[in-house]
mmCIF file of C-alpha atoms in Angstrom:
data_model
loop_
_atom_site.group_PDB
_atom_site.id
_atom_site.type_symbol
_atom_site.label_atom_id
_atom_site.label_comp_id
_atom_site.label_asym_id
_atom_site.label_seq_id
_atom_site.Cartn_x
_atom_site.Cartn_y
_atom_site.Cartn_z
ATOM 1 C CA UNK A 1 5.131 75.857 -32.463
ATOM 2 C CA UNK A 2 8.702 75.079 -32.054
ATOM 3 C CA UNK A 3 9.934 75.044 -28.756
ATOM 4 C CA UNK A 4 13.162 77.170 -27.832
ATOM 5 C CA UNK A 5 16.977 75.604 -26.879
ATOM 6 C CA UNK A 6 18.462 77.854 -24.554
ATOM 7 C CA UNK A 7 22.246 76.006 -24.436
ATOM 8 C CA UNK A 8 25.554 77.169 -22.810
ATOM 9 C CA UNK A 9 28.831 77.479 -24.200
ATOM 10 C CA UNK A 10 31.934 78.555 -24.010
ATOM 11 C CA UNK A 11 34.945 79.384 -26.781
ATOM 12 C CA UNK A 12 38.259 80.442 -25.621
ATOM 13 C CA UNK A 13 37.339 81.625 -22.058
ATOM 14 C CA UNK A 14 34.348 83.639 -23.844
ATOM 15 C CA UNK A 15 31.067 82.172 -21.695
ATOM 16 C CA UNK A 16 28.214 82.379 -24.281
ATOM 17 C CA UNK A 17 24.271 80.960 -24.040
ATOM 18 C CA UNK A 18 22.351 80.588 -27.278
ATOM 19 C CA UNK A 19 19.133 81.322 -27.747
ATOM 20 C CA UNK A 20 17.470 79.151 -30.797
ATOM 21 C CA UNK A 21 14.906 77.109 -32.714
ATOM 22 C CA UNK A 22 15.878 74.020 -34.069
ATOM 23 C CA UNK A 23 16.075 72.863 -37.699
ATOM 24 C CA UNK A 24 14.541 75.906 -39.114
ATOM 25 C CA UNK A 25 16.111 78.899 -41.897
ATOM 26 C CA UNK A 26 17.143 81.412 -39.584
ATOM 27 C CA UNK A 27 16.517 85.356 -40.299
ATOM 28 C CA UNK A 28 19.827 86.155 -38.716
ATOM 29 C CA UNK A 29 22.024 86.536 -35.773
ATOM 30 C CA UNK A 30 21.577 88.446 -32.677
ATOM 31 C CA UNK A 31 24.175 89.437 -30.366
ATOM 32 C CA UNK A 32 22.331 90.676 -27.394
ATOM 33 C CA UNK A 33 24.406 92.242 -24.372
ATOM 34 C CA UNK A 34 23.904 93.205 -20.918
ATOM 35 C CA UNK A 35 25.235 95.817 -18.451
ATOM 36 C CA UNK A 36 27.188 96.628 -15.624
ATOM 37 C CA UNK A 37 27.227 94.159 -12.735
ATOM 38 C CA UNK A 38 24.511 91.713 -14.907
ATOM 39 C CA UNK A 39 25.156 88.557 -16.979
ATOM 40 C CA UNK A 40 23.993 86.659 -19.603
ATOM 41 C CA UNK A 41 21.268 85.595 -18.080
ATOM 42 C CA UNK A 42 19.510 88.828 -16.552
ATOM 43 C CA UNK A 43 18.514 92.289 -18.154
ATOM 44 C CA UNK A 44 18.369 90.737 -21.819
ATOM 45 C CA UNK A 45 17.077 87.287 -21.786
ATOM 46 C CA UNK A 46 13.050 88.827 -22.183
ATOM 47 C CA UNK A 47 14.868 90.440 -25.619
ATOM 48 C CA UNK A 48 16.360 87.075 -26.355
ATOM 49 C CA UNK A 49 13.629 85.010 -26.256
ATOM 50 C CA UNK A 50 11.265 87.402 -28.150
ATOM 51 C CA UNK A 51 13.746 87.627 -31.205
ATOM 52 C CA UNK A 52 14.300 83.363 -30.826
ATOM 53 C CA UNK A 53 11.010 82.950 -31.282
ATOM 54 C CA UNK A 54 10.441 85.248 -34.352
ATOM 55 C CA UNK A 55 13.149 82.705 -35.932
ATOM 56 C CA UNK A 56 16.526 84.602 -34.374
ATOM 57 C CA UNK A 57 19.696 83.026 -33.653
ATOM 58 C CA UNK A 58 20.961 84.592 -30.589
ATOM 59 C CA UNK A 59 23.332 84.951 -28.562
ATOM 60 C CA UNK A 60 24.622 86.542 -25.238
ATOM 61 C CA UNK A 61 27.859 86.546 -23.774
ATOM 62 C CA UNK A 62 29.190 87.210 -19.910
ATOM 63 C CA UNK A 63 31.364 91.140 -20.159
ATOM 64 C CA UNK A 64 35.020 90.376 -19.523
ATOM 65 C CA UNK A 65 34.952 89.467 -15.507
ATOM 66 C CA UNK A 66 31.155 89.365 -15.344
ATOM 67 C CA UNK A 67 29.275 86.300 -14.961
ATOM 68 C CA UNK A 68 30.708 83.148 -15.263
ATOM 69 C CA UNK A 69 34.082 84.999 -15.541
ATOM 70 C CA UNK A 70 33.721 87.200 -12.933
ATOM 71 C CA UNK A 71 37.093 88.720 -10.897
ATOM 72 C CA UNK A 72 37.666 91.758 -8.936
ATOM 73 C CA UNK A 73 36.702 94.673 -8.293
ATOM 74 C CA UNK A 74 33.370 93.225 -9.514
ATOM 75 C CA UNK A 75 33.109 90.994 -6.143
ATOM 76 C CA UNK A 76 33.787 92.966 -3.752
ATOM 77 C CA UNK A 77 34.488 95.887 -4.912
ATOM 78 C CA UNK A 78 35.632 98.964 -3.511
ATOM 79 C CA UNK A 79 32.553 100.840 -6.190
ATOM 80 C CA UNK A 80 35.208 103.161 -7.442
ATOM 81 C CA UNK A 81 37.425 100.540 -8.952
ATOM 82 C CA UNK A 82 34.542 98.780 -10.598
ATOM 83 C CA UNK A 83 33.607 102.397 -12.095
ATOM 84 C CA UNK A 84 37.099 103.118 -13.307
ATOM 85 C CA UNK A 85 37.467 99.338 -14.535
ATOM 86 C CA UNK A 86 34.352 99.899 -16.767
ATOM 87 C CA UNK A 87 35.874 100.919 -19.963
ATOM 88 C CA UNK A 88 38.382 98.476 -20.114
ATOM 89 C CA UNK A 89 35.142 95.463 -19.636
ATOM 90 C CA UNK A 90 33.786 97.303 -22.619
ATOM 91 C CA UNK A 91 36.872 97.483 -24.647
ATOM 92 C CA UNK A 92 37.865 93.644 -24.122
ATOM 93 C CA UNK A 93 34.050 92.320 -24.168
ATOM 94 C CA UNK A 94 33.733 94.197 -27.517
ATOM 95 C CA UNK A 95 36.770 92.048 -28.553
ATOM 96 C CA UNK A 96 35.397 89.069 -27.744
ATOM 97 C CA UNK A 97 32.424 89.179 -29.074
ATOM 98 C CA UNK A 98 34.240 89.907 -32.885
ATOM 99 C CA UNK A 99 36.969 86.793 -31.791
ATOM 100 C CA UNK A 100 33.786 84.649 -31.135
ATOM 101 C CA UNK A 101 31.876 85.440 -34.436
ATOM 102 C CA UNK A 102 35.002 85.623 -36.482
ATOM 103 C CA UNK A 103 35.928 81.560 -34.731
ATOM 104 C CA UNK A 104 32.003 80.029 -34.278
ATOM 105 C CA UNK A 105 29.118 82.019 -36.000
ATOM 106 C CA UNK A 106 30.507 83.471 -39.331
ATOM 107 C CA UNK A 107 30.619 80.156 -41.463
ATOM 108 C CA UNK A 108 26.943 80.185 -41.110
ATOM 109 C CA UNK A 109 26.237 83.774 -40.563
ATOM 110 C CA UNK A 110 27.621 86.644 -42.995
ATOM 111 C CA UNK A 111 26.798 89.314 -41.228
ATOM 112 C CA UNK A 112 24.902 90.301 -37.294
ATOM 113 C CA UNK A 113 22.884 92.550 -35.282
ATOM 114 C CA UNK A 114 23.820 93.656 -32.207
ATOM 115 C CA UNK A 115 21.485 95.011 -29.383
ATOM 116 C CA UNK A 116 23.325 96.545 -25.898
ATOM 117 C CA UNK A 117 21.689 97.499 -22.702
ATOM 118 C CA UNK A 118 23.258 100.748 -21.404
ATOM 119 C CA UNK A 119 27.191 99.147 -20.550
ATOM 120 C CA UNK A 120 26.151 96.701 -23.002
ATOM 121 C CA UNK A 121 25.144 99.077 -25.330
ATOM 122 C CA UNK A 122 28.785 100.943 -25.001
ATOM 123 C CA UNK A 123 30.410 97.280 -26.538
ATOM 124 C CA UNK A 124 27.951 97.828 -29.362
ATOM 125 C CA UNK A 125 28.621 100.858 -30.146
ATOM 126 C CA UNK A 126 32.484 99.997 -30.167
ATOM 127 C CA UNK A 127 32.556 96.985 -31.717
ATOM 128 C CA UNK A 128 30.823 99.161 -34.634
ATOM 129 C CA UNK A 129 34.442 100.476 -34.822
ATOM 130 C CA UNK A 130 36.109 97.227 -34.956
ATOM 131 C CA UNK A 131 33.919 95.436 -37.761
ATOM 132 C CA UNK A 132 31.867 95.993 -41.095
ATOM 133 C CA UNK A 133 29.634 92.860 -40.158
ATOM 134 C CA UNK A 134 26.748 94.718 -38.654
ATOM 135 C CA UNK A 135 23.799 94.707 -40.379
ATOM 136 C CA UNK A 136 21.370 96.503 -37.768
ATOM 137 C CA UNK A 137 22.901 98.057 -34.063
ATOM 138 C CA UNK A 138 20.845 98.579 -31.312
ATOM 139 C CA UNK A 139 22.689 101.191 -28.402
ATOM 140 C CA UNK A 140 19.601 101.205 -25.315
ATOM 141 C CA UNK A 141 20.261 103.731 -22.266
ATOM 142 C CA UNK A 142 23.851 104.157 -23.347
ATOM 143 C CA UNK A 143 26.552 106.493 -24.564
ATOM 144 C CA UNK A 144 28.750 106.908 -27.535
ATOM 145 C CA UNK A 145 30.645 109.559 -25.858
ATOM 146 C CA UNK A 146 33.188 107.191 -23.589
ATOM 147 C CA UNK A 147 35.364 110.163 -22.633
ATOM 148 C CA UNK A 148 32.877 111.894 -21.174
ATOM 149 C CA UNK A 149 30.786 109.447 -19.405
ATOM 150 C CA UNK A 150 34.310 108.227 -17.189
ATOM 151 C CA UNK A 151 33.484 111.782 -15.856
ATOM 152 C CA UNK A 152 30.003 111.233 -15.279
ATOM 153 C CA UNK A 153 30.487 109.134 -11.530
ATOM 154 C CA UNK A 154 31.069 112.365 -9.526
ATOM 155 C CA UNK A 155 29.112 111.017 -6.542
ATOM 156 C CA UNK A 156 30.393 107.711 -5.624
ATOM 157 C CA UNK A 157 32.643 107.088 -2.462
ATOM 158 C CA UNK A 158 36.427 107.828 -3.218
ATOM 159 C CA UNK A 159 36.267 109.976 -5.845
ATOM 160 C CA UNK A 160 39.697 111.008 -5.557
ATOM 161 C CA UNK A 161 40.911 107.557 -5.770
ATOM 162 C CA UNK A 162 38.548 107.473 -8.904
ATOM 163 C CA UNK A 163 39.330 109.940 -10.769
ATOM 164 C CA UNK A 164 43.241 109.622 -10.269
ATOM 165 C CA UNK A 165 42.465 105.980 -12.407
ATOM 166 C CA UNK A 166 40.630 107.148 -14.971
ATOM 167 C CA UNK A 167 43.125 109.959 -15.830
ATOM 168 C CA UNK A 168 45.542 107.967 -16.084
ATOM 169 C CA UNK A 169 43.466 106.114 -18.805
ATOM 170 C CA UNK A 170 42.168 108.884 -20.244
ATOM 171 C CA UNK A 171 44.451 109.091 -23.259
ATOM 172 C CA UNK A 172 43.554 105.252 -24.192
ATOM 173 C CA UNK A 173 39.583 105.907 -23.715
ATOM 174 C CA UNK A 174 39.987 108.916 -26.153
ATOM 175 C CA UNK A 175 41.492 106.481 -28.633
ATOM 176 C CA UNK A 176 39.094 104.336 -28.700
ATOM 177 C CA UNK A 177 35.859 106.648 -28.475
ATOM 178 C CA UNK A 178 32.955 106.014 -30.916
ATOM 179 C CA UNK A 179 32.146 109.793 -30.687
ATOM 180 C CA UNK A 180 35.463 110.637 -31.785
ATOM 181 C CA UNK A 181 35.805 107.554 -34.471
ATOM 182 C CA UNK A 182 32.845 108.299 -36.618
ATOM 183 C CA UNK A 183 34.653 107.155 -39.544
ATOM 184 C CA UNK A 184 35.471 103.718 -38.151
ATOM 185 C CA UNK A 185 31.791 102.850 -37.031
ATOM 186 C CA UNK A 186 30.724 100.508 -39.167
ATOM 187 C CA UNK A 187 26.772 99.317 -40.169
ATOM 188 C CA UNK A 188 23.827 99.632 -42.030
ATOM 189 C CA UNK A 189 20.953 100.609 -39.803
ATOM 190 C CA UNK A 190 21.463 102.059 -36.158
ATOM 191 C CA UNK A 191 18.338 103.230 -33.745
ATOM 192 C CA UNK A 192 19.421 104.521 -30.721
ATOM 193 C CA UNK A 193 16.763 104.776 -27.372
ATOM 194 C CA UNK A 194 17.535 106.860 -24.464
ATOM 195 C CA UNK A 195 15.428 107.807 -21.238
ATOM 196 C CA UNK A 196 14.445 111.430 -21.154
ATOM 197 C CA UNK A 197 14.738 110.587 -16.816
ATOM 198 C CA UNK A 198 17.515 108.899 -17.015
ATOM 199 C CA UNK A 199 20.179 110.280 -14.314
ATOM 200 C CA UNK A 200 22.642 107.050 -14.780
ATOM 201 C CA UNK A 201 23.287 107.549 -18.269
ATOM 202 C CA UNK A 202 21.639 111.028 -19.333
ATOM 203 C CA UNK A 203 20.110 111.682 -22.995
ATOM 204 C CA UNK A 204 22.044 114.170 -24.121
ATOM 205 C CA UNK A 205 25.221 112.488 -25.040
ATOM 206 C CA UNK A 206 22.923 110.572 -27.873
ATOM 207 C CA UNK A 207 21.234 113.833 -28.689
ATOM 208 C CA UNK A 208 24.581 115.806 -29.265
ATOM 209 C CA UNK A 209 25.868 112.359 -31.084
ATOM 210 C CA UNK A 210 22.717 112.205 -33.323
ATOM 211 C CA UNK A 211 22.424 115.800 -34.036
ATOM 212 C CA UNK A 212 25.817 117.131 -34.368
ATOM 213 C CA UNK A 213 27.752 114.386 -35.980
ATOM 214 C CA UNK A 214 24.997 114.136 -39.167
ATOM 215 C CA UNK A 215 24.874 110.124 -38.529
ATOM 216 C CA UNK A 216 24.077 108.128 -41.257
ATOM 217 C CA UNK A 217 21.113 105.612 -41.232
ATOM 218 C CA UNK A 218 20.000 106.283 -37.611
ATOM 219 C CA UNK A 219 16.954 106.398 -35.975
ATOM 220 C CA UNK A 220 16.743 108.175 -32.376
ATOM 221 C CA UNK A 221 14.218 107.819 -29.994
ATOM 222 C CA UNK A 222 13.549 109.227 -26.331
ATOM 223 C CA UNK A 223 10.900 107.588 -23.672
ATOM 224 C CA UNK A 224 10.074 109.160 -20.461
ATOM 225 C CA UNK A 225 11.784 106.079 -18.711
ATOM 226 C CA UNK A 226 14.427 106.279 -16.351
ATOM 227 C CA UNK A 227 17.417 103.604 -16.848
ATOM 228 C CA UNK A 228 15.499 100.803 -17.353
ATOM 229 C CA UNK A 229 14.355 99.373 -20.294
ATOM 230 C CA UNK A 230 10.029 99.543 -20.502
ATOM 231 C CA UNK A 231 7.905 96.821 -22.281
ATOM 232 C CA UNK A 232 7.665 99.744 -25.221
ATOM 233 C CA UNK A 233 11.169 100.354 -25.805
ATOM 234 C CA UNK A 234 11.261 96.066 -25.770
ATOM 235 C CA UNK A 235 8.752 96.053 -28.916
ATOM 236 C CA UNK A 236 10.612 98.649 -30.820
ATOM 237 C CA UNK A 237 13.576 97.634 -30.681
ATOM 238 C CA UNK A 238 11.946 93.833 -31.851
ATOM 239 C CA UNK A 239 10.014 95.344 -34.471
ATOM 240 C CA UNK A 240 13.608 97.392 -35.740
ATOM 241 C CA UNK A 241 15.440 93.941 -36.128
ATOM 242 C CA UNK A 242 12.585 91.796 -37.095
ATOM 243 C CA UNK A 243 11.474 94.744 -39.651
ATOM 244 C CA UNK A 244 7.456 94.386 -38.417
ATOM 245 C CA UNK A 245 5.550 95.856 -35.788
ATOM 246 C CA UNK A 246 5.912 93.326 -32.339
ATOM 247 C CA UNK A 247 3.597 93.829 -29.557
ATOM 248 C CA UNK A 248 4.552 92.018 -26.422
#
């Protein structure tokens, strides 16, 4: 069995690790991305490893001042400003994920899957709006609905201070909202996985998404989890991109 290279890059400030067999025919590429306050290297890497060694290139990149590229508020804080500065992560990380395909992975891949863990899976989701490359995408405890989830953090400190940001941003976020883009998103397959306890990101923005807006090619699928990701959700979404039933 071929070991697995895990390697670390970067491309125009964009902090990346791979995830790879060597000189094998690959069955695609895997952009796999993590949440709030996480990095490349925690919350996805189990994913990462599972689809690398069913003969995935993959790949995981640091959110715009996470990681390796981490600023404020996400070191010290105050909470409220990390909240409010949220969207924007997601807008510029989904941007830099297309600038690093477009620059290092399309020559040798013509298309991509994309699998996001609850902020994570808010990039996927928009980068669906920003590119007809994706083959398969992969939102986990996550929202399509980016107006209304800037509304959702009604118990942290400050709120005041809070809210007064995200008003202010409230007519960008509404440009930019997959749930009110439909017609942008881009890709073939999409299966969507939500927590039925989940009190961070709550199920019913993906149930009103999947049952009002008559989505094409989607699959939707609720586990009593809270927001966390179980070893269940893990092997469907591997056996969704890999296309056979995975049991980890």
């Amino acid at each position: 069995m071929c070991k697995i290279v895990i390697s670390n890059s970067c491309y125009d400030n964009i902090p990346y690790n791979e995830y790879y067999k060597e000189n094998i025919n690959y069955k695609g590429l895997v952009f796999v991305q993590h949440g709030f306050g996480s990095n490349k290297e925690r919350g996805t890497d189990s994913i990462a490893l599972n689809l690398a060694r069913n003969n995935y290139f993959v790949v995981s990149v640091d959110a715009y001042k996470h990681g390796e590229r981490i600023e404020e508020p996400f070191i010290s804080g105050p909470a409220y400003k990390m909240f409010a500065d949220a969207i924007g992560v997601v807008h510029l990380t989904a941007k830099d994920i297309l600038r690093l395909y477009d620059n290092v992975f399309a020559k040798s891949f013509k298309s991509f899957d994309v699998i996001g863990i609850s902020l994570g899976g808010m990039i996927a989701y928009l980068l669906s709006t920003f590119t007809d490359k994706i083959n398969k995408l992969v939102p986990v405890i996550s929202s399509p609905m980016f107006t209304k989830i800037v509304y959702l953090e009604t118990e942290i400190d400050e709120l005041e201070k809070y809210l007064e940001i995200v008003n202010k941003k409230r007519a960008e976020v509404e440009l930019f909202d997959p749930s009110k883009n439909i017609d942008k998103m881009k890709y073939k397959k999409m299966f969507i996985l939500n927590g039925t306890m989940d009190t961070v990101i709550p199920k019913r923005h993906s149930e009103a998404f999947y049952e009002q807006f008559s989505v094409d090619n989607v699959s939707f699928k609720l586990y009593e989890e809270g927001h966390n990701v179980s070893r269940g959700m893990q092997e469907d979404i591997l056996s969704f991109i890999t296309g056979k039933s995975v049991r980890l």
